[in-house]
Coordinates of C-alpha atoms in Angstrom, one line a residue:
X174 CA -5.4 14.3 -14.8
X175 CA -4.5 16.6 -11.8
X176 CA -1.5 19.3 -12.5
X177 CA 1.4 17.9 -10.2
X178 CA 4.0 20.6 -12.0
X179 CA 5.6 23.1 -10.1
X180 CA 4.7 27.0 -10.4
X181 CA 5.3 28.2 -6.8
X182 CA 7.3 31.3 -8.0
X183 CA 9.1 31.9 -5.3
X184 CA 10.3 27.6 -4.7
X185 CA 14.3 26.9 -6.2
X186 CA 14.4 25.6 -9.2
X187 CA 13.3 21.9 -9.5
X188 CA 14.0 19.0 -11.4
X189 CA 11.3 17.5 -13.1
X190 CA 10.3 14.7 -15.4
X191 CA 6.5 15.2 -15.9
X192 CA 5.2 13.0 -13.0
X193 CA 2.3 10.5 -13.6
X194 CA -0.9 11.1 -11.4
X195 CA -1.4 7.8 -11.5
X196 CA 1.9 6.5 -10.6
X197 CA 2.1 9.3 -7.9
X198 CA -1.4 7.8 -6.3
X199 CA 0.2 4.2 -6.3
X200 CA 3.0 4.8 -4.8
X201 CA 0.8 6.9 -1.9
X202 CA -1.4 3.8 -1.8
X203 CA 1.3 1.7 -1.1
X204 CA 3.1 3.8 1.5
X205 CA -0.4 4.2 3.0
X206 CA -0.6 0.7 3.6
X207 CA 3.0 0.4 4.7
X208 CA 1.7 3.2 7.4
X209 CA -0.7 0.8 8.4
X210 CA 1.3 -2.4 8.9
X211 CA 3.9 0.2 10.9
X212 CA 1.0 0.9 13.4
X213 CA -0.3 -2.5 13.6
X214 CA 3.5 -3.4 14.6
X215 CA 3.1 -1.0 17.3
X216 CA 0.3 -1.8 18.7
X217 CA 0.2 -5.8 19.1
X218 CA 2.2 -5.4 22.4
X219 CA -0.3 -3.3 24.0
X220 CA -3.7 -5.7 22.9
X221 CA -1.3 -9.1 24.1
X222 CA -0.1 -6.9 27.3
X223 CA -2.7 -8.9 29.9
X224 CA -1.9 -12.4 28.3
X225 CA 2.3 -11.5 28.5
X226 CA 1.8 -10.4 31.9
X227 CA 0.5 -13.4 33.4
X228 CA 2.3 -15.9 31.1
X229 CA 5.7 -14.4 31.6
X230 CA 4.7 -12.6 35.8
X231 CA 5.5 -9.0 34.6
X232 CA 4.3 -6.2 36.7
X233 CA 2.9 -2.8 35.3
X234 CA 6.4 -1.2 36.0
X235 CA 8.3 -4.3 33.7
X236 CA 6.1 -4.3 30.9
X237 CA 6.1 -0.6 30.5
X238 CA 10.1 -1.0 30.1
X239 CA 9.3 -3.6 27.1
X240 CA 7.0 -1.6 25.8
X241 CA 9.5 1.6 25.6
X242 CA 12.4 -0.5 24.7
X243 CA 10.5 -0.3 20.9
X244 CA 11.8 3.1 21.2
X245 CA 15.8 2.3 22.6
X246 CA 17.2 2.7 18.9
X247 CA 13.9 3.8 17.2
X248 CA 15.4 7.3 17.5
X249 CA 19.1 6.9 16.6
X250 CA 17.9 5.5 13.6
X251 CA 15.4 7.7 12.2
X252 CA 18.4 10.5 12.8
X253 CA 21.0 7.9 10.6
X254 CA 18.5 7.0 8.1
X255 CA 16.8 10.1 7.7
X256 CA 20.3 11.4 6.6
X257 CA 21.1 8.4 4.6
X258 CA 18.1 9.3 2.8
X259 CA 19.0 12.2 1.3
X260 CA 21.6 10.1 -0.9
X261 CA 19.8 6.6 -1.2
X262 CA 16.6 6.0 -2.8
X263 CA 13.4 6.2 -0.8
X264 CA 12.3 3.1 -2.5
X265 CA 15.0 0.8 -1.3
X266 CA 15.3 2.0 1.8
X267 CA 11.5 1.4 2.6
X268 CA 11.6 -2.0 1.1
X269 CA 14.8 -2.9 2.8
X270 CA 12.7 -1.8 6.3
X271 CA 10.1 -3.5 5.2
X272 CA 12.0 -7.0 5.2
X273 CA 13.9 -6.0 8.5
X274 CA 9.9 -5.9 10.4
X275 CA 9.2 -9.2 9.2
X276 CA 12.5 -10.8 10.5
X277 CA 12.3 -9.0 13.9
X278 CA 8.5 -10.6 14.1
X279 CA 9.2 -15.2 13.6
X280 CA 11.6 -15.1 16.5
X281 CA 9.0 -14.2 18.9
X282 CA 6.6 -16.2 17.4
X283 CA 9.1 -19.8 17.9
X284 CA 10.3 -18.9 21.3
X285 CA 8.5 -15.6 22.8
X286 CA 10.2 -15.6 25.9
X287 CA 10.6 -12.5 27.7
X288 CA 14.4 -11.7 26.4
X289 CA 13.0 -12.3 22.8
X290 CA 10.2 -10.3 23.3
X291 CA 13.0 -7.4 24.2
X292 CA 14.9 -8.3 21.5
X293 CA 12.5 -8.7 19.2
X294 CA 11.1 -4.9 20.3
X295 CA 14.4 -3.3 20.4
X296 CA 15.6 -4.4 16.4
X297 CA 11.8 -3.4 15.1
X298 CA 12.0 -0.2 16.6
X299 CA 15.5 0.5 15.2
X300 CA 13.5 -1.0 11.8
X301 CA 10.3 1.2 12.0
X302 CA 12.6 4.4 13.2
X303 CA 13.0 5.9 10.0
X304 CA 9.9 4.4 8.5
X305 CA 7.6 8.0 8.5
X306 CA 10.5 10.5 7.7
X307 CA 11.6 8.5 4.4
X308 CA 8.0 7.6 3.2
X309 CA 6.7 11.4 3.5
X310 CA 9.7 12.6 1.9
X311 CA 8.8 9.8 -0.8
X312 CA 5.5 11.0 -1.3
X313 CA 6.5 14.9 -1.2
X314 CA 9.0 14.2 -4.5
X315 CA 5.6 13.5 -6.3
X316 CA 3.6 16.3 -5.2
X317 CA 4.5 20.5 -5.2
X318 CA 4.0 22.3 -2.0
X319 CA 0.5 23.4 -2.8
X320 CA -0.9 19.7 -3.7
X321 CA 1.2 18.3 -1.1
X322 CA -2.0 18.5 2.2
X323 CA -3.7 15.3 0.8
X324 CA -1.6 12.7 -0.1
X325 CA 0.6 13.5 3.1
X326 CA -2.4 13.3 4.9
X327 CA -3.8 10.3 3.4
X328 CA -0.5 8.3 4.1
X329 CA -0.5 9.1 7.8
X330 CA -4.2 8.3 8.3
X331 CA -2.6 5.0 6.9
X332 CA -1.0 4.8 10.1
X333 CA -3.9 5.3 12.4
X334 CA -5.8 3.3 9.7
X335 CA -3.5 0.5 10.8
X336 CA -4.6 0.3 14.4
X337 CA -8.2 0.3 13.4
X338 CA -7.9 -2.6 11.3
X339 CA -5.2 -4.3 13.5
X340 CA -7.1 -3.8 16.9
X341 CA -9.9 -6.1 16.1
X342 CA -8.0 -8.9 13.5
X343 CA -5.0 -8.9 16.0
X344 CA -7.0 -9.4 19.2
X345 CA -9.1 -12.4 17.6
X346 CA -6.1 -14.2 16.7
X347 CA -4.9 -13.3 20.2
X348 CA -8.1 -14.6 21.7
X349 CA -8.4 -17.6 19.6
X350 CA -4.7 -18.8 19.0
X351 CA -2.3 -17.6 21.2
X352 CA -1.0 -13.9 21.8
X353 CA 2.0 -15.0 20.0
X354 CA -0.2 -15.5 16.7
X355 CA -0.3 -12.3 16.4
X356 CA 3.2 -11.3 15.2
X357 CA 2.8 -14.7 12.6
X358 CA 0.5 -12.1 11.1
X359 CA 2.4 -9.1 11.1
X360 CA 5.7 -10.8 9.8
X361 CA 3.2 -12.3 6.5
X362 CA 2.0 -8.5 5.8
X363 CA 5.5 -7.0 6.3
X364 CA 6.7 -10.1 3.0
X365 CA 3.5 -9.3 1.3
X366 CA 4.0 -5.5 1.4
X367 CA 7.9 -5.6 0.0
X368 CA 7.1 -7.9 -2.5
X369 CA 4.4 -5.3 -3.9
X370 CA 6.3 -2.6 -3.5
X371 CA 8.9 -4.1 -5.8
X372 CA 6.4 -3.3 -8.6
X373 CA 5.4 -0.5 -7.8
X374 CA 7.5 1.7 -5.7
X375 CA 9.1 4.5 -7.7
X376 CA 11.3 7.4 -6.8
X377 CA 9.5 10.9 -7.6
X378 CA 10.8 13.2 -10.1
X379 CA 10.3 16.5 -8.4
X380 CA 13.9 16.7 -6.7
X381 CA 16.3 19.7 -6.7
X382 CA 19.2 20.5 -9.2
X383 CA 21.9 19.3 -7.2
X384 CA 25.3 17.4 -8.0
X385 CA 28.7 17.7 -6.0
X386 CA 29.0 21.2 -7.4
X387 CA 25.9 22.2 -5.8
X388 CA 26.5 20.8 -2.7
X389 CA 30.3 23.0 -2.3
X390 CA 28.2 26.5 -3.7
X391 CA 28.4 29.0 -1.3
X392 CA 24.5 29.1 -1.5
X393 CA 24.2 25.4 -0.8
X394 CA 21.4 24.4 1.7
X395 CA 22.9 24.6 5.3
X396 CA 21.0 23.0 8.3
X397 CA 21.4 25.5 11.1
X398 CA 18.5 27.5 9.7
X399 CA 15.9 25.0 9.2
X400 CA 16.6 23.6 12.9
X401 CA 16.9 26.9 14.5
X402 CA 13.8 28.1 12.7
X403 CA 10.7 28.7 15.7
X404 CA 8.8 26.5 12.8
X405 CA 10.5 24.0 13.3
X406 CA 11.4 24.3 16.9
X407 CA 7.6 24.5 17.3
X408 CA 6.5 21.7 16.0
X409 CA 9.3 19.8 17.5
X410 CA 8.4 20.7 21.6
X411 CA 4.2 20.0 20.0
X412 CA 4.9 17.1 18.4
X413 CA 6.9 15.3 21.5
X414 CA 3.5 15.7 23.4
X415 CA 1.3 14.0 20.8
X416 CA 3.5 11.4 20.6
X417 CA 4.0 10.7 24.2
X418 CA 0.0 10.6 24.2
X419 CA 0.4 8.1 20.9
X420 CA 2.5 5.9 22.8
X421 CA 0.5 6.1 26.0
X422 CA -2.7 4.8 23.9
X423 CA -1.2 2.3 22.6
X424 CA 0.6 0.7 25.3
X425 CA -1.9 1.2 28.4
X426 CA -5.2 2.4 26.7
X427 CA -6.5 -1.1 26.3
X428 CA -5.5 -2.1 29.6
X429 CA -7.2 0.9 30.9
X430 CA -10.8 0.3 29.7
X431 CA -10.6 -3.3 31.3
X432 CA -9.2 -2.1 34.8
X433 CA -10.6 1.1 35.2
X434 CA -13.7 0.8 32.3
X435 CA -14.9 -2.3 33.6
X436 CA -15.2 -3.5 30.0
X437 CA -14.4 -7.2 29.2
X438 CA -11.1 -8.1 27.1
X439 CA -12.9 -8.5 24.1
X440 CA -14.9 -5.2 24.0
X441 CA -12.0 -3.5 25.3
X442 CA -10.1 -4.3 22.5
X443 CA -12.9 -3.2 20.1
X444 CA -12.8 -0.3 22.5
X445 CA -9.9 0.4 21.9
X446 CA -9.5 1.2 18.0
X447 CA -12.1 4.1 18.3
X448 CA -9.4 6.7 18.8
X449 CA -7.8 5.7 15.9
X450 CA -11.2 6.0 13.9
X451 CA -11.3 9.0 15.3
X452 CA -7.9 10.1 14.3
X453 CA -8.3 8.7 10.7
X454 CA -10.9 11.0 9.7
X455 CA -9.3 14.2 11.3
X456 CA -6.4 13.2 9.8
X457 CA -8.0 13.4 6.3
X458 CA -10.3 15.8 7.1
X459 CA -7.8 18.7 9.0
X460 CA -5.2 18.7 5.9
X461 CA -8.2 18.7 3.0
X462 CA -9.3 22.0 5.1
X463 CA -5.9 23.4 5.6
X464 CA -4.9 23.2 1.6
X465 CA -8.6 24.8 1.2
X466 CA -7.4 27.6 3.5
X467 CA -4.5 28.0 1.8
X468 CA -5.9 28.0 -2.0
X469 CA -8.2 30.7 -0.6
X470 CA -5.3 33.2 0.6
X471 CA -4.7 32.2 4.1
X472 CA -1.0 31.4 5.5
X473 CA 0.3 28.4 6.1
X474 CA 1.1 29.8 10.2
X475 CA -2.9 30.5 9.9
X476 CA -3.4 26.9 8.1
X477 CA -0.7 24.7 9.6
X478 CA 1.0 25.3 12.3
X479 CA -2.1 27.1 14.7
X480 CA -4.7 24.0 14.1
X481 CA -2.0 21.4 15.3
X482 CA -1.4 23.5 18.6
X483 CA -5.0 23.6 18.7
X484 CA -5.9 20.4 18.1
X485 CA -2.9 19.8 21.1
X486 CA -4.4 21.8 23.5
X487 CA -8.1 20.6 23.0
X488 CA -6.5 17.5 23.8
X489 CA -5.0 18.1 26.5
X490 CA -7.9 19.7 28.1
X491 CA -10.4 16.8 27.3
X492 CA -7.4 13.9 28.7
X493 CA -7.5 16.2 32.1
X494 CA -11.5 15.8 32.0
X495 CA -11.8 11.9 31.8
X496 CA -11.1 11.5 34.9
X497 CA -13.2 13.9 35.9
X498 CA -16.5 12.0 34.5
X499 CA -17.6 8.5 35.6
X500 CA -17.2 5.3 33.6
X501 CA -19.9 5.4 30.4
X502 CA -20.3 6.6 27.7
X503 CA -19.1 10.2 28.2
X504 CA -16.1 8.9 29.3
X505 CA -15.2 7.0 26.2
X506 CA -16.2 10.2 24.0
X507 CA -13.7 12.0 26.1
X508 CA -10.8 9.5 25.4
X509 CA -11.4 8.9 22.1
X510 CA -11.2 12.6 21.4
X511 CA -8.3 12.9 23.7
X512 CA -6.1 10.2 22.0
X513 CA -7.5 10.8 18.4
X514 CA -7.7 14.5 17.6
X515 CA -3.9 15.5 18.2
X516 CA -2.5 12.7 15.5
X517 CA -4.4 14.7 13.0
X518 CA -2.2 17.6 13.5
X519 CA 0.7 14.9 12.3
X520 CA 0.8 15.9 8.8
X521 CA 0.6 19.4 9.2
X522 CA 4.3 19.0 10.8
X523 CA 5.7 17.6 8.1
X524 CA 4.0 20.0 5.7
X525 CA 5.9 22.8 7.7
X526 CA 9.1 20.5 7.5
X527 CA 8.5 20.3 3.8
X528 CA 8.2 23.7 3.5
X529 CA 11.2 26.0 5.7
X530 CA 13.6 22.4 4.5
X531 CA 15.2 22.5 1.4
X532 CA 14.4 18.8 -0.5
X533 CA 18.7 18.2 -0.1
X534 CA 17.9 18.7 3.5
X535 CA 14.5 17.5 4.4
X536 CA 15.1 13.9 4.6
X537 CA 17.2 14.1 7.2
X538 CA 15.3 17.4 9.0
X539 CA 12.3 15.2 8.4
X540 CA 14.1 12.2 10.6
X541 CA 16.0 14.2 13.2
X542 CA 12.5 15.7 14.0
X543 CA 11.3 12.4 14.1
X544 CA 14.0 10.8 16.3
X545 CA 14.0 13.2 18.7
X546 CA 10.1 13.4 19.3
X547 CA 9.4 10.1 19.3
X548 CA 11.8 9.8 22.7
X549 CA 8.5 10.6 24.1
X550 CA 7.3 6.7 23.2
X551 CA 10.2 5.8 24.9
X552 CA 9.1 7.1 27.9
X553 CA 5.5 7.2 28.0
X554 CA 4.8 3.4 28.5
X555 CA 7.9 2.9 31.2
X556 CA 6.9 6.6 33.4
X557 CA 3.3 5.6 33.1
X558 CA 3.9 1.5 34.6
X559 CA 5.7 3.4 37.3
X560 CA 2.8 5.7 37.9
X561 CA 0.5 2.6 38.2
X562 CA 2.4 0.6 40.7
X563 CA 3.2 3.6 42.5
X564 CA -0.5 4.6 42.6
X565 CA -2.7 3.2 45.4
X566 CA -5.3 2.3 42.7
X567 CA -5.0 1.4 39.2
X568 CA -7.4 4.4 38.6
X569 CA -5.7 6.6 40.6
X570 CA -2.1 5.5 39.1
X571 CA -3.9 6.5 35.7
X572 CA -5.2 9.6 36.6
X573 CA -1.6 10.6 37.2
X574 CA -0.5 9.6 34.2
X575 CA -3.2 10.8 31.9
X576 CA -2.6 14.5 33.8
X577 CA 1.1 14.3 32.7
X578 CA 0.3 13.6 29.4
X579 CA -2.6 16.3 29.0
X580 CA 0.3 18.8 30.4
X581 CA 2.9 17.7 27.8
X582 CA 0.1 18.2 25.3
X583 CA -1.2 21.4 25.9
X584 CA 1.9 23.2 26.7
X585 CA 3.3 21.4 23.3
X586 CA 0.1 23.3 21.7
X587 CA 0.6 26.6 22.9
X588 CA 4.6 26.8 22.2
X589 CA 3.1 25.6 18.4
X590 CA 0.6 28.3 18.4
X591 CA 3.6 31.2 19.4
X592 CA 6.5 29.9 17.2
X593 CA 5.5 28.6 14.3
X594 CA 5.4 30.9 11.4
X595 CA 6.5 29.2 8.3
X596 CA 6.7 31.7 6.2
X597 CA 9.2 33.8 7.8
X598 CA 11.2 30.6 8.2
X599 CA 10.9 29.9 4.8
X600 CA 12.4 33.4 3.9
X601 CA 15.6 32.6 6.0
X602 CA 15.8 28.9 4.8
X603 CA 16.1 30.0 1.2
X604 CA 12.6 28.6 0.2
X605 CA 10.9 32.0 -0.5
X606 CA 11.9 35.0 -1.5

């Protein structure tokens, strides 16, 4: 059985109740496949985007605004939740969110009309908002700060898990039965998921000694130097570019590699989950390497925060060179590294989060980071419609936008690369001495 106790001399004191390794890894299973559902939830509008286009006469410009009006309230709630959290069990919370996904799904499913479909996209967003902050800070009250890498790791390859298994199921039953099918499906996995979780989902015993007293000390945890830290800061500008390219795959990826690919529906949908594949494995991979570096004497600045900007910028750099290639194979590499490689710097964030945010603190550091990077998926989908119909040709109009987001990308990279320094941070957020 692995050692989950705390010995980082220089941590505050913790709380602890000698964790289970086994109950630790359920509870990571089960968030992992919460991760996955969350994805799958996101990406159903994009795979049903041609079949909702011509049922309901949308133009690029109008279903980009349904697709980023997931992201109206997704935001403002992480920011409300993510706070909540520190006070409220993780456990309830998730399975409370859980329910919410599945209810937001059977109205579109009965009616589907266009001001359901909003409707329907605006409440799941303000459902699946908070859904990443709360379940990593779940999984990081079972695991210390130097076994932390994996299992955060593991349960966000979850979420790029979820569009490799959703891509192909979703767009049979999208093919086969109707593109509204699809979120029948989704609303029986959310039910299925909170029921499990009932059973298994657990609060972690590694939390800090805090009570009302603590929280009036004079040395109580204060905010203002977590989210002033450059760590933080960092992060935050690098993680708004991966997730403006997250939302961009997901909402006009699939439509791309049947406009401008020349691939039919179905093989663009298969298409389609290959940068998730991609991302999966460097999700896994990147952290498992990172904890390696770090168990072997290197910092976490050396470890963490420059492979994310790196990962960022290579990016970046291969996003600007798709369109430089013609349609084939080489083209397809180059977006599925493109859209793949910078999710797998995902985890590392909230490993720095983890580390400069006291555990009082991080839940809601943890979803204000969150809210305010993912206004990039508010955007992407709605600036990148406009781009289209602006364009002369589909290809050129994604051209434009695939330059955009390979500038948001690599200049998110390089601010990551300059600022973030989490141990120094650490030092001034109390964490180290």
């Amino acid at each position: 059985m692995p050692d989950l106790g705390i010995t980082h001399r220089s941590a505050p004191a913790l709380r602890t109740n000698a964790p289970s390794a086994a109950r630790a890894w359920a509870v990571v299973a089960m968030i992992t496949l919460l991760m996955a559902i969350n994805f799958a939830e996101k990406s159903v509008l994009g795979l049903a985007a041609d079949p909702i286009m011509k049922e309901l006469h949308l133009d690029a410009s109008e279903f980009g605004l349904l697709a980023s009006s997931f992201y109206l309230l997704f935001s403002l709630s992480a920011v409300l939740v993510g706070f909540l959290a520190n006070r409220v069990r993780a456990k309830w919370i998730l399975g409370i969110l859980a329910v919410a996904w599945s209810l937001t799904a059977l109205p579109v499913f009965l009616a589907g009309s266009l001001a359901m479909l909003f409707a329907s996209r605006i409440t799941l967003g303000a459902a699946e908002g908070p859904t990443a902050p709360v379940a990593v800070h779940a999984v990081h009250k079972w695991f210390p700060d130097r076994r932390r890498a994996m299992p955060t790791a593991v349960t966000q390859a979850g979420a790029v898990l979820g569009t490799v298994i959703a891509v192909p199921v979703l767009s049979w039953f999208i093919l086969h039965h109707g593109w509204r099918s699809a979120w029948l499906v989704l609303a029986a996995s959310c039910l299925v998921w909170a029921a499990g979780w009932l059973v298994v989902g657990q609060e972690g015993p590694l939390t800090d000694e805090a009570g009302p007293a603590a929280d009036a000390a004079p040395d109580a945890p204060r905010y203002r130097p977590v989210l002033l830290s450059g760590s933080w800061l960092g992060m935050l500008v690098c993680a708004f570019g991966v997730y403006w390219a997250v939302a961009a795959n997901l909402a006009w990826v699939p439509t791309y590699l049947t406009k401008a690919g020349g691939y039919a529906p179905a093989t663009a949908g298969r298409l389609a989950a290959l940068p998730s594949a991609l991302g999966t494995l460097a999700m896994l991979v990147l952290p498992w390497l990172s904890g390696r570096w770090m168990r072997r004497g290197a910092t976490s600045r050396c470890a963490r925060g420059i492979p994310a900007g790196l990962l960022a910028i290579v990016s970046g750099c291969c996003l600007l060179a798709v369109s430089a290639v013609p349609a084939g194979p080489l083209r397809l590499v180059l977006l599925c590294l493109a859209f793949g490689l910078p999710v797998a710097g995902v985890p590392l964030m909230y490993l720095v989060n983890a580390e400069i945010s006291p555990v009082r603190l991080r839940g809601a550091t943890s979803g204000l980071c969150v809210g305010i990077v993912t206004l990039g998926g508010m955007f992407a989908p709605v600036v990148l419609g406009r781009q289209l119909d602006a364009a002369a040709t589909p290809v050129a109009g994604y051209q434009a936008g695939f330059a955009l987001t390979a500038a948001l990308l690599v200049v998110g990279g390089i601010v990551a690369v300059i600022a973030v320094n989490p141990e120094r941070d650490a030092r001034r957020t109390g964490m180290r001495t």
